[in-house]
Coordinates of C-alpha atoms and ligand atoms in Angstrom, one line a residue:
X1 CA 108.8 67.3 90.1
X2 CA 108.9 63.8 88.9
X3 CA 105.7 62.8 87.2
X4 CA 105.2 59.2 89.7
X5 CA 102.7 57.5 87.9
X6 CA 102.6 59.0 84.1
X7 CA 105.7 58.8 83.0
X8 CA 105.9 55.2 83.0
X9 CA 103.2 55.2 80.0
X10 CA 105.9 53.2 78.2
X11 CA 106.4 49.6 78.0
X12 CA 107.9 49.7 81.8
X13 CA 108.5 53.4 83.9
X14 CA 111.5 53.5 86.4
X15 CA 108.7 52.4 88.9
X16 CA 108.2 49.4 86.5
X17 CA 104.5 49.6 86.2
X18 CA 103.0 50.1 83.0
X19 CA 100.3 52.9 81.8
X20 CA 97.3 50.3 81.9
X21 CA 94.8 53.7 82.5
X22 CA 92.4 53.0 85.4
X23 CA 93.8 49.8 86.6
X24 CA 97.6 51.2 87.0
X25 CA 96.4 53.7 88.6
X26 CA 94.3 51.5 91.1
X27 CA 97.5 49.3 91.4
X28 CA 99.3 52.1 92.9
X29 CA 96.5 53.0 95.3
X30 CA 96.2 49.4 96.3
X31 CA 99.9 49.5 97.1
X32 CA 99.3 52.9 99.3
X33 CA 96.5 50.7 101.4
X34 CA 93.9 53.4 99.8
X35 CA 91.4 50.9 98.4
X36 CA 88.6 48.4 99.8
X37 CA 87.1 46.1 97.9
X38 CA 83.3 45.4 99.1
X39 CA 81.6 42.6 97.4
X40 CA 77.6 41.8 96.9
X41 CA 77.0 45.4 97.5
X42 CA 73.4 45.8 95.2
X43 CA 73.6 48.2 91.9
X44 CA 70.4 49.6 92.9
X45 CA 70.9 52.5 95.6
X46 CA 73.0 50.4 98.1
X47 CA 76.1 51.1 96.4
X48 CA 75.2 55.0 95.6
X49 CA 74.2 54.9 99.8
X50 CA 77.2 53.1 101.3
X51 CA 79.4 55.3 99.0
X52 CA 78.0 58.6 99.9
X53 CA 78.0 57.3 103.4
X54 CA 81.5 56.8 103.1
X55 CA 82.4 60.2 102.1
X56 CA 80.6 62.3 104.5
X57 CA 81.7 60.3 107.7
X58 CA 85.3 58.7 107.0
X59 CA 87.9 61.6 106.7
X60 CA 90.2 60.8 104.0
X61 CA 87.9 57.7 102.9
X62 CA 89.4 54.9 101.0
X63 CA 88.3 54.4 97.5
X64 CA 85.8 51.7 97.4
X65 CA 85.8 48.9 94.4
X66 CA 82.7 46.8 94.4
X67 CA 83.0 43.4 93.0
X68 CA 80.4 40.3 92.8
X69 CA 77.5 42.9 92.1
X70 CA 74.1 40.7 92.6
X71 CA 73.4 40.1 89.0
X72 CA 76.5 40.5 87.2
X73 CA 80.0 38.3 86.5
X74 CA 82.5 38.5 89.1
X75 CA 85.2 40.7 88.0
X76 CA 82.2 43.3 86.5
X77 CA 83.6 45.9 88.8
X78 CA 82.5 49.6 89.7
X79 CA 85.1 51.9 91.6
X80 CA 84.0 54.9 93.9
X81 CA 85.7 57.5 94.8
X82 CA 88.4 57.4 93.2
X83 CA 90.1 60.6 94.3
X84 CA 88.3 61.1 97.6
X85 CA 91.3 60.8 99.4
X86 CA 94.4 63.5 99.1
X87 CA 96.7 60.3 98.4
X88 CA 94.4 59.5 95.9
X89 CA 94.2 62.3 94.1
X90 CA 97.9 63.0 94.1
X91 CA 98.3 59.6 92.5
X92 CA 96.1 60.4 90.0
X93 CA 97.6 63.7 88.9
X94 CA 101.3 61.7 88.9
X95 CA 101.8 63.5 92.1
X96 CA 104.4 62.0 94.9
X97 CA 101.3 60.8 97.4
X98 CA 102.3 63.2 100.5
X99 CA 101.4 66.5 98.4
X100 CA 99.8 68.7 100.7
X101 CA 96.2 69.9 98.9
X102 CA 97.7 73.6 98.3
X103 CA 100.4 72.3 96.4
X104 CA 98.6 69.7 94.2
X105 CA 96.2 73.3 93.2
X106 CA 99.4 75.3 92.7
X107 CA 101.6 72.6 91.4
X108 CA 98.9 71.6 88.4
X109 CA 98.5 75.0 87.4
X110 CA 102.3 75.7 86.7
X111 CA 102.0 72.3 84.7
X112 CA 99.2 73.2 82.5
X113 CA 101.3 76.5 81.9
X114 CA 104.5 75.4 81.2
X115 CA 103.9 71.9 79.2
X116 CA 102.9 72.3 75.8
X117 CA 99.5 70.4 74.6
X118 CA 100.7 67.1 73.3
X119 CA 98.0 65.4 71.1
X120 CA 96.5 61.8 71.4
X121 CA 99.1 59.0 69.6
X122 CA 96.8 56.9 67.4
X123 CA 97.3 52.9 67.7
X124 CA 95.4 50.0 65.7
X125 CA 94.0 48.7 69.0
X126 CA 94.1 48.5 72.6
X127 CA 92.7 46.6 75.7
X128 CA 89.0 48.1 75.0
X129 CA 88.7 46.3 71.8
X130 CA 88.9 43.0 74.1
X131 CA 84.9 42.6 73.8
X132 CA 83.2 44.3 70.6
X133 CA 79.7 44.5 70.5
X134 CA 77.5 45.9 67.6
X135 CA 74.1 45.7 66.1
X136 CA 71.5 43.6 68.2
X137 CA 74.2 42.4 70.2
X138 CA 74.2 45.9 72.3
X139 CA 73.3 46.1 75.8
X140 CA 74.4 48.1 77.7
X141 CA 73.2 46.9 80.8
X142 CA 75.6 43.9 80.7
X143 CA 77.3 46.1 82.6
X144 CA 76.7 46.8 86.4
X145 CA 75.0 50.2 85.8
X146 CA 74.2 51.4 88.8
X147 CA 70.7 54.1 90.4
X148 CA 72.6 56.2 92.7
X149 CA 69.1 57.6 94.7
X150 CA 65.4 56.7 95.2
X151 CA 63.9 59.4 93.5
X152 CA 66.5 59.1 89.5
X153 CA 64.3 57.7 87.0
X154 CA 66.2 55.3 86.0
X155 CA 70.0 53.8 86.0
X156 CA 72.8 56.1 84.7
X157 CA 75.9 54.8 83.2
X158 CA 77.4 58.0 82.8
X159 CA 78.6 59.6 85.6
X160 CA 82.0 59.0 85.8
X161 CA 81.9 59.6 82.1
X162 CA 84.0 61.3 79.1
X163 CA 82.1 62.5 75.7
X164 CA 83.8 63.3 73.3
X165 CA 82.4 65.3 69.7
X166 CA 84.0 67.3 66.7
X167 CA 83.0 70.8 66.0
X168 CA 82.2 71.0 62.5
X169 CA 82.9 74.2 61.8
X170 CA 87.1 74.1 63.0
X171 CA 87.8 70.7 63.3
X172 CA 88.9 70.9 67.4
X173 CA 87.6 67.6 69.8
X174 CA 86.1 68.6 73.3
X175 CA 85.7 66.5 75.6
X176 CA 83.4 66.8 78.2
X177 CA 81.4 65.1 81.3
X178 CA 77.5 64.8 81.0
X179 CA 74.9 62.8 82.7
X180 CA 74.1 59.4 80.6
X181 CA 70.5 57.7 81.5
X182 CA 70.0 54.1 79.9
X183 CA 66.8 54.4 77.9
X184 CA 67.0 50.7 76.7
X185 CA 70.4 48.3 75.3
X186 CA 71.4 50.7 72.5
X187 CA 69.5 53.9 73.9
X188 CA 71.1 56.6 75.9
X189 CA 70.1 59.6 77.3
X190 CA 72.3 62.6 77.5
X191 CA 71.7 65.9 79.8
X192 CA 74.0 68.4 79.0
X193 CA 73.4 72.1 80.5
X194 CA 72.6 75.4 78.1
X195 CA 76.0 76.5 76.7
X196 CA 77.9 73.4 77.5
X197 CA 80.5 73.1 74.7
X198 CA 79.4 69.5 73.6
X199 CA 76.4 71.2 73.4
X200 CA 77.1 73.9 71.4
X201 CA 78.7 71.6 68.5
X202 CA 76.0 69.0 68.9
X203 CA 73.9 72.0 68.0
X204 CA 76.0 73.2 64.8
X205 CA 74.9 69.1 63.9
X206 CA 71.4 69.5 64.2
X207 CA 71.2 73.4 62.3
X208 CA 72.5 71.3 59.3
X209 CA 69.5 68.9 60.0
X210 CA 72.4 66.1 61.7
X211 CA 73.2 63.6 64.0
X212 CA 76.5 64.8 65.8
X213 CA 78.6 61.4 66.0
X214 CA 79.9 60.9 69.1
X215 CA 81.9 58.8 71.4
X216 CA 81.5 57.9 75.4
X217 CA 84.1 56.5 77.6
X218 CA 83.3 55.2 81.0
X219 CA 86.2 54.1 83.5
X220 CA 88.7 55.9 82.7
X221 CA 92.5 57.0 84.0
X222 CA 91.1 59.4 86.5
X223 CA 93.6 61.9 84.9
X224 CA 91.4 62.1 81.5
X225 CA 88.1 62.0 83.3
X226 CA 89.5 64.9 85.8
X227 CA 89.9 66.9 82.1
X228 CA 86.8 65.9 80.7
X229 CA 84.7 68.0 83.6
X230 CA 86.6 70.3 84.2
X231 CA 86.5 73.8 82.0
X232 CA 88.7 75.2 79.1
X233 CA 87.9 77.7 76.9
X234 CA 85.8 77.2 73.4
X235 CA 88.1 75.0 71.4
X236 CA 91.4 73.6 73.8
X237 CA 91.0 70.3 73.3
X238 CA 91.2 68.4 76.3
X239 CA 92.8 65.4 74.8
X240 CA 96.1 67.2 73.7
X241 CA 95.9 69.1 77.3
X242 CA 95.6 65.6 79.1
X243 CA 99.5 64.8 76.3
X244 CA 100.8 67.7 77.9
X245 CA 100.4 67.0 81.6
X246 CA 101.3 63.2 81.4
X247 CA 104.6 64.9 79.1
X248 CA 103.9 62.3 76.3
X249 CA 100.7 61.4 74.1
X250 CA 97.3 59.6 74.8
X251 CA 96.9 56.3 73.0
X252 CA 93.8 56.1 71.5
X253 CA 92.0 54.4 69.0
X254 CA 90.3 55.8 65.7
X255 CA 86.4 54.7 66.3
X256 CA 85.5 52.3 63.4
X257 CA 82.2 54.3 63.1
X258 CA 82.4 57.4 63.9
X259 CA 86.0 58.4 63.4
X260 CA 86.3 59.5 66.6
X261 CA 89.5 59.0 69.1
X262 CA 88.6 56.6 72.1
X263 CA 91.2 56.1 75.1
X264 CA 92.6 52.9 73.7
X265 CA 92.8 51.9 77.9
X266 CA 89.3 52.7 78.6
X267 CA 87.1 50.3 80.5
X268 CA 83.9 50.7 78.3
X269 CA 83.0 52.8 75.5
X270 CA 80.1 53.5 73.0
X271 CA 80.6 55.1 69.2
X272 CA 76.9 56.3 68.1
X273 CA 74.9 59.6 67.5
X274 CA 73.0 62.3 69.3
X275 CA 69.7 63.1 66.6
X276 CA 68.4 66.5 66.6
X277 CA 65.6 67.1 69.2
X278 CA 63.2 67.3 66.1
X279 CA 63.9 63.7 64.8
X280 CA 64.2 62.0 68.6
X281 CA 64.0 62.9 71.9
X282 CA 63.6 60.8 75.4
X283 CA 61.8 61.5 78.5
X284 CA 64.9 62.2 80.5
X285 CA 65.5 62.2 85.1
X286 CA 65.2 63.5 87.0
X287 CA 68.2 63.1 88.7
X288 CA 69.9 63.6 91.7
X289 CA 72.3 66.1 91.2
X290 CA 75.4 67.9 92.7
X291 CA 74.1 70.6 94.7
X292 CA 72.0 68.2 96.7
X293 CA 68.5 68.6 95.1
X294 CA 66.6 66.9 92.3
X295 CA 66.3 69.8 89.2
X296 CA 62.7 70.1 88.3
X297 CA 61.7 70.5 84.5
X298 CA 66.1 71.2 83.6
X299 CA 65.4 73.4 80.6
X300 CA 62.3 74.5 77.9
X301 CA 62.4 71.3 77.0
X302 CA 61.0 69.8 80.2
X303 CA 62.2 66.5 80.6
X304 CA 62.5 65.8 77.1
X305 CA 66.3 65.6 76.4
X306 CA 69.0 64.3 73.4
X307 CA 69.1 60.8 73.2
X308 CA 72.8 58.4 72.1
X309 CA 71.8 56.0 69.2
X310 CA 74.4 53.3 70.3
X311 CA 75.9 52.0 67.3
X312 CA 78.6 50.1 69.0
X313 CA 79.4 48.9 72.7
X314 CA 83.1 47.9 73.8
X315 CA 84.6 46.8 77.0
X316 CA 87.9 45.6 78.6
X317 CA 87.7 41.8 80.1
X318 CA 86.7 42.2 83.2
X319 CA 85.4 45.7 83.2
X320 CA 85.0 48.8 86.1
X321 CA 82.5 51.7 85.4
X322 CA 83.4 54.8 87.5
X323 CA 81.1 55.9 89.7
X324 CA 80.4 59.6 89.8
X325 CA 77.0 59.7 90.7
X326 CA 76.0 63.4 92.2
X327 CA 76.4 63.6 95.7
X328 CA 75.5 66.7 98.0
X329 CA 78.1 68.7 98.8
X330 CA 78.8 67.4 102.1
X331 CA 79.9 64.0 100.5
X332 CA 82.5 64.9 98.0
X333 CA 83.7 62.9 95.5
X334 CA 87.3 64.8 95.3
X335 CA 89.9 65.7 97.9
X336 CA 91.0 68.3 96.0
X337 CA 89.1 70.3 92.4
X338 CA 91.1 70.3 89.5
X339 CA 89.4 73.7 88.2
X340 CA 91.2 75.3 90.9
X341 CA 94.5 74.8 89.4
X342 CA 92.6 75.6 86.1
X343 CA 91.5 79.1 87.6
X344 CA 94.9 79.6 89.1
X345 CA 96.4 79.5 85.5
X346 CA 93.6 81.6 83.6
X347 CA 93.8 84.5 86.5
X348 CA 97.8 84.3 85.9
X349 CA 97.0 83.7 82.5
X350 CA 95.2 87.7 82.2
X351 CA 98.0 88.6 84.1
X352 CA 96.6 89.3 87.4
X353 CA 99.5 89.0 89.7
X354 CA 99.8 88.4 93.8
X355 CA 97.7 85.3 93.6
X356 CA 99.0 82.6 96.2
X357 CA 96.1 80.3 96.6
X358 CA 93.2 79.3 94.9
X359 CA 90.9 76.7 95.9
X360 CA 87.2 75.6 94.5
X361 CA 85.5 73.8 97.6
X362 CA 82.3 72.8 95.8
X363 CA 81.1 74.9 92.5
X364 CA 79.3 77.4 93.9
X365 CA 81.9 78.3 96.5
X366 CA 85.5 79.6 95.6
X367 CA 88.6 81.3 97.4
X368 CA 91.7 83.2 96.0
X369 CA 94.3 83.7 98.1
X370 CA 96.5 87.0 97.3
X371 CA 99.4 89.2 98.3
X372 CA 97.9 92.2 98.2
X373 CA 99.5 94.7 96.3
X374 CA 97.7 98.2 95.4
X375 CA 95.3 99.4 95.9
X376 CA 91.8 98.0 93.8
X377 CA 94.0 95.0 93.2
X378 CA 91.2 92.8 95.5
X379 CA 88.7 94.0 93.6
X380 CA 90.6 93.2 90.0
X381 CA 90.9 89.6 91.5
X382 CA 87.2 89.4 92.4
X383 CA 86.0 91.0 89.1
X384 CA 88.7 88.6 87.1
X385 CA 88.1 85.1 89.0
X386 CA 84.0 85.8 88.2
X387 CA 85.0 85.5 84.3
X388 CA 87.2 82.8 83.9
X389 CA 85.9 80.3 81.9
X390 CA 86.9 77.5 84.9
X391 CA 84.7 78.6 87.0
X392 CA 82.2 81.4 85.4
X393 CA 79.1 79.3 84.9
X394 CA 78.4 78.2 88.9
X395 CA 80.9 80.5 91.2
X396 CA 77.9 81.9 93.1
X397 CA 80.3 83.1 95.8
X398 CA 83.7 84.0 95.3
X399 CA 86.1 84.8 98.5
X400 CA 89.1 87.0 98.1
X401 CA 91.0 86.1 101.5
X402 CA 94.6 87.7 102.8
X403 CA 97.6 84.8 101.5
X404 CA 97.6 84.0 105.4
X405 CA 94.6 82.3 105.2
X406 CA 94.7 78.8 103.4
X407 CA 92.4 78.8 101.1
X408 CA 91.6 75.2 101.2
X409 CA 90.8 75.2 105.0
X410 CA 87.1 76.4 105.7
X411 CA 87.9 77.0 109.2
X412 CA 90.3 79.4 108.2
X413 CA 88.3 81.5 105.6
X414 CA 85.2 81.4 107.6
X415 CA 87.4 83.3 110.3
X416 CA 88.5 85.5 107.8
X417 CA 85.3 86.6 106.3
X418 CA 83.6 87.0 109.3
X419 CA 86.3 88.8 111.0
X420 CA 87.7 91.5 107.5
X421 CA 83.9 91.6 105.5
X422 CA 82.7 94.6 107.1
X423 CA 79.0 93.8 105.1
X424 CA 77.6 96.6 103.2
X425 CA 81.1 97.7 101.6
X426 CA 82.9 94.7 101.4
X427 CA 80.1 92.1 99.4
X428 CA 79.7 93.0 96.0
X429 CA 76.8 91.7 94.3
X430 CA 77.1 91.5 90.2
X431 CA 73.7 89.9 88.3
X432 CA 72.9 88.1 85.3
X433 CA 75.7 85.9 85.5
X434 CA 75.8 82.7 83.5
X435 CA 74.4 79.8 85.6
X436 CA 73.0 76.1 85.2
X437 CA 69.2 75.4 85.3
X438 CA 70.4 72.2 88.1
X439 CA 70.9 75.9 90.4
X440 CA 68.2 75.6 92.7
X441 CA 67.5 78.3 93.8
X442 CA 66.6 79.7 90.3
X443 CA 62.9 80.3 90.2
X444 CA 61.0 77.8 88.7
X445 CA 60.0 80.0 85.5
X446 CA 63.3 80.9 84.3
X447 CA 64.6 77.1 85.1
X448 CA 61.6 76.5 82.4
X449 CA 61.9 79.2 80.1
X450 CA 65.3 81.0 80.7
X451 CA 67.7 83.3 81.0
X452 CA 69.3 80.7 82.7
X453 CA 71.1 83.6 84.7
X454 CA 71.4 83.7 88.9
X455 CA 73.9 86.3 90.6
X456 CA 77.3 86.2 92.3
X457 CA 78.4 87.4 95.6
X458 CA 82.2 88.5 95.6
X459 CA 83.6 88.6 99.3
X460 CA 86.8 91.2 100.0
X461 CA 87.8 88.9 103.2
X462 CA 91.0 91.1 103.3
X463 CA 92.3 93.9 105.5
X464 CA 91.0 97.1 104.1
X465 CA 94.3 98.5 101.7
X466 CA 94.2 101.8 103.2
X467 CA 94.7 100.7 106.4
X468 CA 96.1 97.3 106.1
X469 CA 99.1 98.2 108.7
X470 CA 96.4 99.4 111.6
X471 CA 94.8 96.2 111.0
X472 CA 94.3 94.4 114.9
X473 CA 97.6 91.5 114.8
X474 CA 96.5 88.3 115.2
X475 CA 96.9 85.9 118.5
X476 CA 97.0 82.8 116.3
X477 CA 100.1 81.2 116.4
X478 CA 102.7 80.8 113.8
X479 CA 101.7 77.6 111.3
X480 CA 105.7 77.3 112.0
X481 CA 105.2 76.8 115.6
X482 CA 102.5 74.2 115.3
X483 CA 104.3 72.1 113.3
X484 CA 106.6 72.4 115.6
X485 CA 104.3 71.4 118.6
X486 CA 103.1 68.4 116.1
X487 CA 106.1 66.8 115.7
X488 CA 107.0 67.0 119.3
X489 CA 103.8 65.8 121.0
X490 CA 102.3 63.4 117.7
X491 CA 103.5 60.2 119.8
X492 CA 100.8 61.2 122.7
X493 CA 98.4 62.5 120.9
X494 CA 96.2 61.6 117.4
X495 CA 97.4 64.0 115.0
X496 CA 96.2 63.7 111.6
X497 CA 99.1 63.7 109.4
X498 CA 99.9 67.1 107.5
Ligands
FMN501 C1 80.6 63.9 87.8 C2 80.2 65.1 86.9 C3 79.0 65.0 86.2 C4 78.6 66.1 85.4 N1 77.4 66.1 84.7 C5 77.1 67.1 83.9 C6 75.9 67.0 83.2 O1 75.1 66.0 83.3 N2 75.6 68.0 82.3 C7 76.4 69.1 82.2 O2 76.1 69.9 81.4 N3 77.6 69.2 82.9 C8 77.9 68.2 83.7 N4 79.1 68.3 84.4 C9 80.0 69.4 84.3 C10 80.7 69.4 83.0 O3 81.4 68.2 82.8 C11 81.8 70.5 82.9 O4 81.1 71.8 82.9 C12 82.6 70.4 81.7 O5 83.5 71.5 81.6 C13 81.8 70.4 80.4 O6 82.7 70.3 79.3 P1 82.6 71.4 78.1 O7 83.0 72.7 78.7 O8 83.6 70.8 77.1 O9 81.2 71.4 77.6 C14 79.5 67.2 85.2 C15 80.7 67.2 85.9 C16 81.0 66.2 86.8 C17 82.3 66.2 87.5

């Protein structure tokens, strides 16, 4: 398939726009109709309201970009929902824009499988370096920042964000997504959950009595940002997986202080340091978060979390921060999860075969579609999706459906699991599984003290193997022959497209 948007990171592509990052990308979404620009919408809570508004009521909603925020230059932009719409998200992935949601899943795991990691392509500069800020000349709050819900403590600039550190110990660069509060101009706040990988080499930092030098990015190509959060094992590097699936390197930039690469098209971006705990720590939250509830006391620490020392602020002219701030699940911010196609490739990947469908609805709820082949081979799925990396630390309930249920359509796998889970067999409950302390349902006292552990629910939604052919036949009709009555009757009545 022909990569629409990426490939024209050159100069010119044969569509003739330019890779700009973020604002290419929104150039081609503008040119689809998919994006409304609101203006004198507040930075605190009306934008975070209208946008989560927007997302649980308007099917397919168009991205939003706010402009003339009260307080801020025009032209200080902040873009929501970026992929909420399935034409949005195909453009994003490089995707032609009437890719049905299956496909996109299927169609970016064979990618990730078949291209070869391409590292980032270091330049001397790039439109980031437009403003440069350092020193006392750091505030971060020139910038439309927004507080998403009445109860966060305070404004968080990272949502829609990208962090990027070095492991000491082998060299590799992750890159990953963690909540950033603002704690003053040149003071961040940074959440990340036990185990997180920018964690764990922030933590190799601060055994050797360090600061782990680091780098944030905010307003990005949605591309890098969809590879910052999702999950690859201990030491892929994100950057050279983001090469491989635009089929040609990542420009970036070599940080002047922390030798660091930064997406040379970012909007914003900060170089600084996260000090061990011991040496400095902020009062951090709470925060609203994505499974719809405010975490109480995240970790051991309390609210005391890692703090940014902001040693350096830079932003394109005329900048847009990315808003990502957690909504409940009921409001998503993506049409379609990335990690799907991740879990897709690691389940192919340990050579499970018959899988036809994955899809990751929010992170605590995930489907696999398979052709069933043998018998046990439903349970090998089950057992196999609970361990892959993409989806091991939140998949609290994991659905193995028949491959004539779409995974990606609720309706459809509520049918099946109510109609082939015959209860007591068919639910298999596995504990101490790795979990977040934001799970909340996790009693209060482990939240505190740990393990941060919850357990998994594996569903067989399938028709029992030994007697799969004296399974009842269904008297739905044919996906074949509603297509069929859509495109004869769509003139008379409102269809949504396909
Ligand atoms: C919008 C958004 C916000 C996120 N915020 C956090 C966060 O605050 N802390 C955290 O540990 N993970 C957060 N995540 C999840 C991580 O980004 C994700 O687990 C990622 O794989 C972490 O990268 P790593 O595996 O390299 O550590 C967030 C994900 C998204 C999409």
């Amino acid at each position: 398939m022909t990569n629409v948007l990426h490939e024209t990171a050159s100069a010119s592509g044969q569509d003739g726009i330019a890779y700009d990052g973020l604002r290419s990308f929104l150039r081609k979404c503008e040119a689809a109709g998919e994006i409304t620009t609101i203006r004198n919408a507040h930075w605190d809570l009306e934008i975070g309201a209208l946008t989560e508004s927007v997302s649980e009521l308007i099917p397919e909603p168009p991205g939003l970009l706010f402009d003339d925020i009260p307080g801020y230059p025009s032209g200080y932009r902040v873009l929501s929902l970026p992929t909420g719409s399935r034409v949005r998200m195909a453009l994003s992935l490089g995707f032609p824009p009437d890719t049905p949601k299956m496909d996109m899943v299927r169609i970016a795991a064979n990618r990730m499988k078949t291209s070869p990691p391409i590292p980032p392509r270091v330049v001397e500069s790039g439109p980031v370096m437009e403003n440069v800020f350092t020193g006392s000349q750091i505030d971060v709050l020139k910038l439309p920042v927004l507080r998403a819900h009445a109860l966060d403590g305070g404004r968080y600039i990272g949502t829609g964000d990208t962090v990027i550190n070095r492991d000491p110990e082998s060299g590799f660069i992750n890159m990953g997504t963690y909540r950033i509060q603002v704690h003053g101009p040149d003071l961040l706040g940074l959440w990340m959950s036990p185990g997180q990988q920018g964690r764990l080499i922030a933590e190799r930092y601060w055994k050797a009595g360090k600061a782990c030098p680091v780098v944030a990015t905010f307003g990005g190509d949605p591309l890098v940002f969809t590879f910052a959060y999702t999950k690859f094992a201990f030491g892929v590097s994100e950057l050279d997986r983001v090469g491989g699936m635009l089929g040609h390197p990542l420009d970036v930039i070599t940080g002047p202080v922390t030798g660091l690469p930064i997406a040379a098209h970012a909007e914003v971006a900060i170089e600084g340091e996260i000090p061990p705990p011991s040496e400095q720590t902020h009062t951090e939250g709470p925060f609203g978060e994505w499974p719809g509830y405010y975490a109480v006391d995240e970790d051991s620490t309390g609210n005391e979390q890692p703090v940014i020392r902001v040693k350096a602020l830079y932003h394109r002219n005329d900048p847009i921060l990315l808003n990502m701030a957690p909504q409940w699940p009921g409001a998503p911010h993506h049409s379609v999860r990335f990690d799907g196609g991740v879990l897709w490739e690691q389940l192919e990947g340990a050579g499970v075969p018959g899988i036809k469908g994955v899809f990751v609805h929010n992170s605590f709820f995930v489907v696999v579609a398979i052709e069933q082949r043998y018998a046990g081979h439903a349970q090998q799925v089950g057992m196999a999706t609970l361990g892959c990396n993409a989806v091991a630390r939140n998949g609290r309930f994991v659905v193995i459906v028949d491959d004539d249920i779409d995974p990606s359509n609720m309706s459809e796998v509520i049918w099946a699991m109510t109609t082939r889970v015959d209860p007591v067999g068919d639910i298999h409950l596995v504990p101490n599984a790795w979990a977040t302390p934001l799970d909340p349902r996790m009693p209060p006292d482990m939240q505190a003290n740990g393990p941060h552990t919850n357990s998994r629910a594996i569903f067989y939604a399938v028709r029992p193997w030994q007697w799969r052919d004296k399974f009842p036949p269904v008297n739905r009709i044919a996906r074949s022959t509603r297509d069929d009555m859509v495109a004869k009757y769509r003139d008379r009545l409102p269809f949504p497209k396909m």
